Amino acid sequence: MRTNKTALVLGATGGIGGGIAAALDRHGWTVRALVRDPANAAAKGGRLSGWIAGDAMSQADVISAASGVDAIVHAVNPPGYRDWHRLVLPMMANTLAAAKAAGGARVVLPGTIYNFDPARITVIDATTPQAPRTRKGAIRVQLERLLEEAAPAVPSLIVRAGDFFGPGVRSSWFAQSLVKPAQPVQRLLNPATGPGHSWAYLPDLAEAIVRLMEAGDRLDALERVQFEGYCDTSGTGMVDAVRRAVGRNIPERRFPWWLMRLLAPFGGFPREVVEIESYWRHPVRFDNSRLVALIGAEPRTSLDTAVATSLSALGCLDRPATAPTPWAI
């Protein structure tokens, strides 16, 4: 078992990567973060100090930064998601090469629901067949296949979860559709068309990932676990929580899926969101039994606290949220 507790985080300036980096730091890990502009990242990075200049698209940079680490957190995406479909697999190949050069460091991949067809399944666990409906989902399947092929020489941990929300998460349905950052909440644009959508509060998810990383030899060489998070069984639970946080009855509008379908043939944002409409239409729950077997009860902040903290971080409340998540202090 590797015990140095040193991790390289790729994507530490993003929401999920930054959340995991902060959680690793709280747990006493030595954290390195590969970024293009260390000075700018350090100015925004809080207590994290191990910024290294480099590019995740450069295999040499990643191998150098990963020397001697126990784990590599692969939470990186191309800037602005440009050419995501073309660059994401080479980036993973670089990470795997660096993990192998480091003597078999474990690769940690935050996973998504896009590997699966929500019209055919209602519960996702490690054995659920992957049958993606989207281009993103097909690439996600290929990402996991690369990890399968690399094991056991390079072990990996895949943690699947629902839509992220929380402090530091701005590229999300919560921050870009449901509410508008830096503005008081005047209306709610709800993308849900039915019950059963799953959400993942970032501080809870990051805490769970680090606890899993510390499970050591109890992890399989290729470990796939599911983070249950908050499953909105009514389809109105999230918007109701926003109303409680704001303290008044905010009007709700439905996301204009019909308009997105009309504009999808022209490409761009409408085409991208139409591809994932089914994930808002069909209920799917993540089975976290394997996660619980490894680390005990899933970290779980109350929905009201999570939503109020998220809104406060986005600048959508006229007062700071109280009662922070215990492990986020």
XYZ file of N, CA, C and O in Angstrom, residues 41-216:
704
model
N -3.285 31.110 -10.538
C -3.960 30.068 -9.760
C -3.701 30.236 -8.276
O -4.603 30.077 -7.458
N -2.467 30.565 -7.909
C -2.129 30.740 -6.500
C -2.905 31.896 -5.891
O -3.287 31.861 -4.716
N -3.151 32.945 -6.683
C -3.889 34.100 -6.173
C -5.326 33.737 -5.842
O -5.965 34.383 -5.013
N -5.841 32.684 -6.470
C -7.224 32.275 -6.256
C -7.335 30.962 -5.484
O -8.436 30.513 -5.204
N -6.197 30.365 -5.123
C -6.221 28.992 -4.639
C -6.275 28.780 -3.152
O -6.112 27.654 -2.692
N -6.478 29.822 -2.357
C -6.605 29.636 -0.920
C -5.336 29.054 -0.318
O -4.225 29.525 -0.578
N -5.485 27.996 0.498
C -4.343 27.438 1.217
C -3.451 26.584 0.334
O -2.326 26.274 0.708
N -3.945 26.127 -0.814
C -3.161 25.256 -1.678
C -1.926 25.986 -2.190
O -2.008 27.113 -2.668
N -0.758 25.334 -2.098
C 0.490 26.021 -2.457
C 1.289 25.310 -3.537
O 2.226 25.893 -4.077
N 0.983 24.078 -3.863
C 1.819 23.301 -4.763
C 1.498 23.460 -6.226
O 1.259 22.475 -6.932
N 1.476 24.707 -6.718
C 1.154 24.950 -8.118
C 2.389 24.720 -8.994
O 3.469 25.219 -8.688
N 2.210 23.986 -10.086
C 3.296 23.656 -10.998
C 2.914 24.113 -12.399
O 1.809 23.838 -12.867
N 3.822 24.796 -13.078
C 3.546 25.267 -14.439
C 3.615 24.096 -15.412
O 4.550 23.297 -15.384
N 2.597 23.998 -16.263
C 2.586 22.929 -17.253
C 1.235 22.806 -17.901
O 0.286 23.523 -17.563
N 1.148 21.877 -18.830
C -0.059 21.690 -19.629
C -0.430 20.215 -19.609
O 0.411 19.353 -19.891
N -1.697 19.913 -19.294
C -2.157 18.524 -19.268
C -2.108 17.868 -20.636
O -2.169 16.645 -20.745
N -1.987 18.680 -21.704
C -1.858 18.131 -23.046
C -0.407 17.752 -23.369
O -0.143 17.164 -24.410
N 0.512 18.062 -22.475
C 1.918 17.712 -22.663
C 2.244 16.515 -21.779
O 2.264 16.628 -20.544
N 2.504 15.359 -22.388
C 2.795 14.165 -21.604
C 4.029 14.373 -20.734
O 4.068 13.939 -19.576
N 5.033 15.053 -21.266
C 6.253 15.295 -20.490
C 5.955 16.128 -19.247
O 6.501 15.866 -18.163
N 5.096 17.131 -19.388
C 4.733 17.970 -18.233
C 4.032 17.153 -17.160
O 4.304 17.295 -15.956
N 3.107 16.306 -17.577
C 2.337 15.523 -16.602
C 3.232 14.501 -15.920
O 3.167 14.312 -14.689
N 4.099 13.836 -16.676
C 5.013 12.856 -16.086
C 5.925 13.524 -15.073
O 6.154 13.002 -13.966
N 6.455 14.699 -15.402
C 7.341 15.406 -14.482
C 6.614 15.798 -13.195
O 7.129 15.609 -12.092
N 5.402 16.335 -13.341
C 4.640 16.778 -12.169
C 4.219 15.616 -11.287
O 4.031 15.771 -10.076
N 4.050 14.416 -11.882
C 3.544 13.259 -11.145
C 4.637 12.425 -10.510
O 4.331 11.413 -9.860
N 5.885 12.807 -10.639
C 6.974 12.003 -10.096
C 6.792 11.760 -8.598
O 6.690 12.703 -7.808
N 6.711 10.478 -8.213
C 6.622 10.117 -6.800
C 5.255 10.224 -6.159
O 5.125 9.998 -4.949
N 4.199 10.551 -6.911
C 2.885 10.719 -6.295
C 2.211 9.363 -6.081
O 2.536 8.363 -6.720
N 1.244 9.352 -5.174
C 0.435 8.158 -4.922
C -0.821 8.131 -5.778
O -1.369 7.057 -6.036
N -1.300 9.301 -6.189
C -2.557 9.380 -6.937
C -2.533 10.574 -7.881
O -1.871 11.589 -7.602
N -3.234 10.418 -8.992
C -3.443 11.522 -9.931
C -4.942 11.710 -10.092
O -5.652 10.789 -10.521
N -5.426 12.873 -9.725
C -6.840 13.196 -9.894
C -7.019 13.797 -11.280
O -6.495 14.881 -11.573
N -7.760 13.091 -12.132
C -7.959 13.530 -13.506
C -9.308 14.252 -13.591
O -10.330 13.646 -13.897
N -9.292 15.540 -13.301
C -10.516 16.352 -13.319
C -10.372 17.496 -14.308
O -10.970 18.556 -14.140
N -9.595 17.264 -15.352
C -9.228 18.327 -16.282
C -10.051 18.245 -17.556
O -10.445 17.155 -17.993
N -10.334 19.404 -18.133
C -10.997 19.517 -19.428
C -10.278 20.584 -20.243
O -9.623 21.466 -19.672
N -10.378 20.542 -21.559
C -9.770 21.604 -22.373
C -10.354 22.964 -22.004
O -11.523 23.055 -21.579
N -9.583 24.038 -22.132
C -10.089 25.378 -21.793
C -11.381 25.683 -22.550
O -11.452 25.543 -23.776
N -12.416 26.066 -21.792
C -13.700 26.372 -22.402
C -14.362 25.191 -23.070
O -15.324 25.357 -23.823
N -13.891 23.978 -22.770
C -14.415 22.741 -23.372
C -14.271 22.741 -24.898
O -14.919 21.934 -25.570
N -13.394 23.588 -25.432
C -13.193 23.608 -26.880
C -12.487 22.329 -27.326
O -11.515 21.906 -26.705
N -12.990 21.728 -28.398
C -12.426 20.482 -28.936
C -12.402 19.375 -27.897
O -11.521 18.501 -27.919
N -13.379 19.382 -26.994
C -13.422 18.380 -25.924
C -13.382 16.969 -26.501
O -12.626 16.110 -26.028
N -14.188 16.729 -27.538
C -14.285 15.387 -28.112
C -12.962 14.925 -28.713
O -12.693 13.717 -28.787
N -12.106 15.865 -29.111
C -10.838 15.509 -29.755
C -9.691 15.412 -28.761
O -8.738 14.635 -28.964
N -9.754 16.157 -27.659
C -8.627 16.266 -26.748
C -8.748 15.417 -25.488
O -7.731 15.123 -24.841
N -9.956 15.026 -25.122
C -10.143 14.407 -23.816
C -9.453 13.042 -23.705
O -8.885 12.708 -22.656
N -9.448 12.250 -24.758
C -8.791 10.944 -24.699
C -7.264 11.070 -24.673
O -6.609 10.382 -23.873
N -6.658 11.947 -25.503
C -5.206 12.146 -25.362
C -4.793 12.650 -23.977
O -3.724 12.291 -23.467
N -5.627 13.468 -23.358
C -5.308 13.944 -22.011
C -5.285 12.778 -21.031
O -4.398 12.693 -20.167
N -6.239 11.855 -21.153
C -6.240 10.685 -20.274
C -5.031 9.804 -20.559
O -4.434 9.233 -19.638
N -4.639 9.671 -21.831
C -3.455 8.884 -22.158
C -2.215 9.460 -21.471
O -1.350 8.712 -20.982
N -2.119 10.784 -21.409
C -0.999 11.419 -20.713
C -1.024 11.106 -19.221
O 0.013 10.845 -18.602
N -2.209 11.145 -18.642
C -2.344 10.834 -17.218
C -1.936 9.399 -16.930
O -1.225 9.119 -15.951
N -2.362 8.469 -17.774
C -2.004 7.069 -17.567
C -0.501 6.851 -17.712
O 0.106 6.075 -16.952
N 0.112 7.519 -18.679
C 1.557 7.405 -18.838
C 2.282 7.931 -17.601
O 3.270 7.338 -17.138
N 1.777 9.042 -17.041
C 2.394 9.609 -15.843
C 2.198 8.705 -14.634
O 3.112 8.538 -13.813
N 1.016 8.100 -14.508
C 0.754 7.192 -13.392
C 1.661 5.966 -13.466
O 2.179 5.490 -12.449
N 1.863 5.461 -14.673
C 2.759 4.311 -14.847
C 4.192 4.682 -14.514
O 4.909 3.936 -13.832
N 4.637 5.862 -14.977
C 5.999 6.318 -14.694
C 6.215 6.539 -13.203
O 7.341 6.398 -12.704
N 5.137 6.880 -12.493
C 5.232 7.103 -11.045
C 5.198 5.796 -10.260
O 5.167 5.819 -9.028
N 5.192 4.679 -10.960
C 5.224 3.386 -10.277
C 3.870 2.803 -9.978
O 3.740 1.948 -9.096
N 2.850 3.256 -10.702
C 1.514 2.716 -10.489
C 0.655 3.566 -9.574
O -0.079 3.048 -8.725
N 0.747 4.884 -9.728
C -0.134 5.769 -8.959
C -1.579 5.522 -9.374
O -1.858 5.214 -10.533
N -2.509 5.657 -8.438
C -3.922 5.434 -8.751
C -4.500 6.663 -9.448
O -4.339 7.786 -8.972
N -5.189 6.443 -10.562
C -5.858 7.517 -11.292
C -7.283 7.642 -10.760
O -8.014 6.650 -10.678
N -7.669 8.848 -10.397
C -9.004 9.118 -9.848
C -9.777 9.932 -10.871
O -9.355 11.027 -11.256
N -10.912 9.399 -11.308
C -11.720 10.050 -12.343
C -13.122 10.352 -11.816
O -13.868 9.430 -11.486
N -13.506 11.631 -11.719
C -14.911 11.948 -11.424
C -15.773 11.540 -12.625
O -15.562 12.023 -13.742
N -16.726 10.642 -12.395
C -17.547 10.125 -13.479
C -18.890 10.817 -13.566
O -19.256 11.630 -12.706
N -19.643 10.475 -14.605
C -20.947 11.096 -14.841
C -21.987 10.028 -15.158
O -21.691 8.832 -15.192
N -23.171 10.490 -15.446
C -24.275 9.612 -15.804
C -24.352 9.359 -17.305
O -25.106 8.508 -17.775
N -23.543 10.086 -18.077
C -23.706 10.063 -19.526
C -23.292 8.745 -20.173
O -23.566 8.522 -21.352
N -22.654 7.863 -19.419
C -22.305 6.534 -19.936
C -23.535 5.647 -20.113
O -23.433 4.569 -20.699
N -24.681 6.067 -19.606
C -25.842 5.190 -19.502
C -27.055 5.758 -20.228
O -27.127 6.957 -20.503
N -27.997 4.884 -20.510
C -29.241 5.272 -21.166
C -30.341 5.361 -20.113
O -30.831 4.336 -19.635
N -30.741 6.577 -19.716
C -31.720 6.714 -18.635
C -33.102 6.195 -18.999
O -33.924 5.964 -18.109
N -33.377 6.021 -20.275
C -34.674 5.489 -20.685
C -34.787 3.988 -20.405
O -35.890 3.440 -20.407
N -33.646 3.340 -20.161
C -33.638 1.891 -19.974
C -33.305 1.446 -18.561
O -33.481 0.277 -18.217
N -32.774 2.345 -17.741
C -32.368 1.976 -16.389
C -32.946 2.969 -15.387
O -33.274 4.103 -15.734
N -33.065 2.544 -14.154
C -33.509 3.443 -13.090
C -32.491 3.536 -11.952
O -32.536 4.470 -11.166
N -31.581 2.550 -11.883
C -30.565 2.536 -10.835
C -29.223 2.208 -11.473
O -29.121 1.295 -12.297
N -28.184 2.952 -11.096
C -26.837 2.722 -11.615
C -25.949 2.185 -10.513
O -25.860 2.767 -9.425
N -25.285 1.038 -10.793
C -24.232 0.553 -9.914
C -23.041 0.153 -10.779
O -23.026 0.407 -11.989
N -22.040 -0.491 -10.174
C -20.808 -0.794 -10.909
C -21.019 -1.780 -12.043
O -20.208 -1.857 -12.972
N -22.109 -2.543 -11.996
C -22.339 -3.568 -13.009
C -23.318 -3.134 -14.092
O -23.574 -3.899 -15.025
N -23.867 -1.951 -14.002
C -24.867 -1.496 -14.971
C -24.240 -1.376 -16.357
O -23.198 -0.729 -16.518
N -24.853 -1.975 -17.379
C -24.298 -1.889 -18.736
C -24.225 -0.439 -19.218
O -25.154 0.348 -19.003
N -23.127 -0.108 -19.858
C -22.948 1.242 -20.372
C -23.453 1.294 -21.812
O -22.886 0.651 -22.692
N -24.502 2.058 -22.030
C -25.109 2.189 -23.363
C -25.427 3.652 -23.604
O -26.582 4.075 -23.507
N -24.418 4.461 -23.905
C -24.631 5.912 -23.993
C -25.523 6.307 -25.153
O -25.524 5.671 -26.207
N -26.255 7.396 -24.954
C -27.116 7.958 -25.993
C -26.474 9.165 -26.673
O -27.000 9.655 -27.669
N -25.382 9.657 -26.127
C -24.802 10.909 -26.604
C -23.351 10.724 -27.027
O -22.686 9.740 -26.674
N -22.842 11.703 -27.781
C -21.427 11.695 -28.146
C -20.543 11.793 -26.904
O -19.527 11.114 -26.804
N -20.933 12.634 -25.959
C -20.168 12.749 -24.724
C -20.141 11.418 -23.982
O -19.117 11.018 -23.418
N -21.278 10.752 -23.958
C -21.349 9.468 -23.273
C -20.453 8.433 -23.912
O -19.776 7.653 -23.218
N -20.405 8.408 -25.245
C -19.546 7.445 -25.945
C -18.079 7.690 -25.611
O -17.296 6.745 -25.428
N -17.682 8.962 -25.501
C -16.303 9.275 -25.143
C -16.040 8.900 -23.690
O -14.944 8.409 -23.354
N -17.026 9.102 -22.826
C -16.880 8.698 -21.430
C -16.653 7.189 -21.313
O -15.870 6.718 -20.492
N -17.345 6.410 -22.128
C -17.139 4.966 -22.143
C -15.703 4.649 -22.567
O -15.036 3.776 -21.995
N -15.205 5.359 -23.572
C -13.832 5.152 -24.019
C -12.828 5.522 -22.927
O -11.800 4.852 -22.764
N -13.120 6.584 -22.166
C -12.242 6.970 -21.057
C -12.123 5.828 -20.051
O -11.016 5.474 -19.614
N -13.256 5.257 -19.689
C -13.229 4.169 -18.715
C -12.552 2.935 -19.298
O -11.902 2.171 -18.579
N -12.695 2.733 -20.608
C -12.040 1.586 -21.232
C -10.518 1.720 -21.155
O -9.798 0.733 -20.952
N -10.008 2.950 -21.305
C -8.576 3.169 -21.145
C -8.109 2.782 -19.740
O -7.034 2.189 -19.566
N -8.918 3.096 -18.748
C -8.570 2.730 -17.372
C -8.615 1.221 -17.187
O -7.769 0.639 -16.490
N -9.614 0.567 -17.778
C -9.703 -0.886 -17.706
C -8.458 -1.537 -18.300
O -7.899 -2.485 -17.721
N -8.033 -1.043 -19.444
C -6.886 -1.630 -20.136
C -5.590 -1.408 -19.369
O -4.659 -2.215 -19.465
N -5.522 -0.322 -18.595
C -4.295 -0.012 -17.852
C -4.173 -0.798 -16.552
O -3.065 -0.986 -16.035
N -5.292 -1.260 -16.001
C -5.268 -2.005 -14.738
C -4.787 -3.435 -15.001
O -5.017 -3.982 -16.082
N -4.127 -4.062 -14.015
C -3.845 -3.571 -12.663
C -2.538 -2.789 -12.527
O -2.238 -2.307 -11.440
N -1.748 -2.702 -13.612
C -0.472 -1.983 -13.500
C -0.695 -0.553 -13.043
O 0.078 -0.010 -12.236
N -1.749 0.056 -13.568
C -2.165 1.383 -13.110
C -3.564 1.245 -12.532
O -4.531 1.079 -13.279
N -3.724 1.281 -11.219
C -5.056 1.179 -10.626
C -5.839 2.468 -10.813
O -5.258 3.529 -11.080
N -7.152 2.373 -10.687
C -7.975 3.566 -10.879
C -9.183 3.537 -9.956
O -9.568 2.495 -9.417
N -9.763 4.703 -9.788
C -10.978 4.898 -8.996
C -11.895 5.816 -9.771
O -11.533 6.956 -10.061
N -13.069 5.319 -10.129
C -14.071 6.112 -10.832
C -15.221 6.362 -9.866
O -15.793 5.409 -9.317
N -15.553 7.622 -9.644
C -16.655 7.969 -8.741
C -17.709 8.707 -9.555
O -17.502 9.852 -9.964
N -18.825 8.050 -9.795
C -19.900 8.641 -10.591
C -20.864 9.392 -9.690
O -21.155 8.970 -8.572
N -21.380 10.495 -10.210
C -22.301 11.323 -9.427
C -23.211 12.080 -10.374
O -23.000 12.116 -11.585
N -24.228 12.714 -9.806
C -25.179 13.505 -10.583
C -24.646 14.892 -10.887
O -23.434 15.150 -10.834
N -25.546 15.814 -11.203
C -25.143 17.181 -11.556
C -24.541 17.890 -10.354
O -25.146 17.965 -9.288
N -23.337 18.460 -10.546
C -22.644 19.151 -9.466
C -23.310 20.488 -9.148
O -23.802 21.190 -10.029
N -23.280 20.845 -7.873
C -23.578 22.215 -7.449
C -22.817 22.471 -6.164
O -22.403 21.545 -5.476
N -22.599 23.745 -5.866
C -21.889 24.087 -4.644
C -20.907 25.213 -4.880
O -20.720 25.682 -6.004
N -20.229 25.688 -3.833
C -19.244 26.758 -3.968
C -18.165 26.373 -4.972
O -17.626 25.269 -4.937
N -17.850 27.291 -5.880
C -16.828 27.038 -6.874
C -17.318 26.383 -8.143
O -16.562 26.264 -9.108
N -18.576 25.962 -8.177
C -19.127 25.312 -9.361
C -19.965 26.330 -10.126
O -21.070 26.683 -9.710
N -19.445 26.781 -11.246
C -20.166 27.774 -12.042
C -20.633 27.211 -13.380
O -21.605 27.693 -13.941
N -19.944 26.212 -13.898
C -20.395 25.565 -15.135
C -21.309 24.408 -14.752
O -20.897 23.250 -14.694
N -22.545 24.741 -14.437
C -23.480 23.733 -13.948
C -24.909 24.167 -14.255
O -25.181 25.343 -14.499
N -25.815 23.209 -14.231
C -27.231 23.528 -14.419
C -27.747 24.396 -13.282
O -28.596 25.265 -13.491
N -27.230 24.187 -12.076
C -27.675 24.994 -10.932
C -27.308 26.457 -11.151
O -28.142 27.356 -10.978
N -26.052 26.712 -11.548
C -25.551 28.080 -11.639
C -25.859 28.757 -12.963
O -25.840 29.988 -13.043
N -26.145 27.983 -14.010
C -26.335 28.586 -15.330
C -27.760 28.512 -15.846
O -28.074 29.136 -16.848
N -28.613 27.758 -15.168
C -30.009 27.662 -15.595
C -30.958 28.004 -14.455
O -31.761 28.927 -14.566
N -30.822 27.267 -13.359
C -31.767 27.436 -12.259
C -31.757 28.866 -11.719
O -32.809 29.473 -11.502
N -30.545 29.416 -11.518
C -30.407 30.799 -11.040
C -29.362 31.496 -11.900
O -28.725 30.875 -12.754
N -29.160 32.788 -11.674
C -28.144 33.561 -12.381
C -27.121 34.081 -11.373
O -27.493 34.764 -10.420
N -25.833 33.780 -11.563
C -24.812 34.241 -10.623
C -24.797 35.758 -10.486
O -25.097 36.491 -11.430
N -24.455 36.204 -9.273
C -24.272 37.629 -8.967
C -25.555 38.439 -9.108
O -25.502 39.658 -9.257
N -26.697 37.774 -9.072
C -27.977 38.462 -9.147
C -28.937 37.891 -8.104
O -28.944 36.679 -7.871
N -29.737 38.751 -7.470
C -30.779 38.226 -6.583
C -31.697 37.289 -7.369
O -31.933 37.492 -8.560
N -32.188 36.275 -6.711
C -33.033 35.289 -7.388
C -34.409 35.897 -7.638
O -35.175 36.137 -6.700
N -34.718 36.141 -8.903
C -36.006 36.718 -9.285
C -36.937 35.682 -9.922
O -38.146 35.835 -9.894
N -36.338 34.662 -10.525
C -37.121 33.594 -11.124
C -36.283 32.333 -11.162
O -35.058 32.361 -11.083
N -36.929 31.190 -11.249
C -36.255 29.898 -11.301
C -36.559 29.248 -12.643
O -37.724 29.109 -13.020
N -35.509 28.865 -13.356
C -35.667 28.202 -14.647
C -35.345 26.725 -14.426
O -34.184 26.330 -14.378
N -36.393 25.921 -14.278
C -36.233 24.523 -13.864
C -36.118 23.604 -15.078
O -37.053 23.484 -15.866
N -34.952 22.907 -15.243
C -34.819 22.008 -16.384
C -35.519 20.670 -16.194
O -35.695 19.923 -17.159
N -35.917 20.336 -14.962
C -36.535 19.038 -14.693
C -37.907 18.940 -15.356
O -38.723 19.855 -15.253
N -38.122 17.835 -16.054
C -39.433 17.583 -16.676
C -40.161 16.462 -15.962
O -41.228 16.041 -16.401
N -39.599 15.973 -14.873
C -40.215 14.904 -14.096
C -39.389 14.638 -12.855
O -38.373 15.303 -12.612
N -39.788 13.663 -12.060
C -39.078 13.368 -10.816
C -37.831 12.529 -11.047
O -37.638 11.946 -12.117
N -36.961 12.497 -10.036
C -35.869 11.543 -10.032
C -34.521 12.039 -10.505
O -33.629 11.228 -10.760
N -34.315 13.356 -10.620
C -33.011 13.843 -11.052
C -32.039 13.850 -9.871
O -32.402 14.217 -8.754
N -30.775 13.463 -10.138
C -29.767 13.361 -9.079
C -28.804 14.545 -9.115
O -28.329 14.938 -10.179
N -28.525 15.069 -7.921
C -27.599 16.181 -7.741
C -26.476 15.765 -6.798
O -26.677 14.921 -5.925
N -25.304 16.375 -6.952
C -24.167 16.099 -6.080
C -23.631 17.416 -5.537
O -23.164 18.268 -6.316
N -23.703 17.594 -4.212
C -23.155 18.796 -3.582
C -21.638 18.629 -3.503
O -21.121 17.677 -2.907
N -20.902 19.542 -4.126
C -19.473 19.371 -4.336
C -18.676 19.097 -3.057
O -17.838 18.182 -3.042
N -18.862 19.845 -1.951
C -18.079 19.520 -0.752
C -18.296 18.095 -0.263
O -17.353 17.436 0.189
N -19.528 17.581 -0.346
C -19.795 16.203 0.054
C -19.111 15.219 -0.885
O -18.501 14.233 -0.453
N -19.220 15.463 -2.184
C -18.616 14.579 -3.172
C -17.098 14.554 -3.025
O -16.472 13.479 -3.047
N -16.479 15.723 -2.881
C -15.028 15.784 -2.736
C -14.570 15.054 -1.478
O -13.561 14.335 -1.482
N -15.314 15.227 -0.388
C -14.982 14.521 0.848
C -15.056 13.010 0.652
O -14.170 12.262 1.092
N -16.095 12.550 -0.021
C -16.246 11.118 -0.266
C -15.097 10.586 -1.124
O -14.559 9.495 -0.864
N -14.702 11.344 -2.142
C -13.620 10.901 -3.025
C -12.314 10.751 -2.248
O -11.585 9.761 -2.404
N -12.002 11.709 -1.387
C -10.756 11.620 -0.626
C -10.803 10.457 0.353
O -9.814 9.722 0.522
N -11.932 10.237 0.995
C -12.035 9.087 1.898
C -11.855 7.782 1.125
O -11.240 6.830 1.622
N -12.377 7.722 -0.081
C -12.170 6.542 -0.909
C -10.704 6.388 -1.285
O -10.161 5.271 -1.276
N -10.041 7.467 -1.617
C -8.622 7.410 -1.944
C -7.811 6.872 -0.772
O -6.778 6.222 -0.957
N -8.282 7.135 0.440
C -7.578 6.680 1.634
C -7.950 5.257 2.023
O -7.424 4.726 3.008
N -8.842 4.619 1.254
C -9.223 3.230 1.546
C -8.124 2.251 1.155
O -8.164 1.077 1.543
N -7.162 2.688 0.356
C -5.968 1.906 0.085
C -6.242 0.551 -0.544
O -6.914 0.438 -1.564
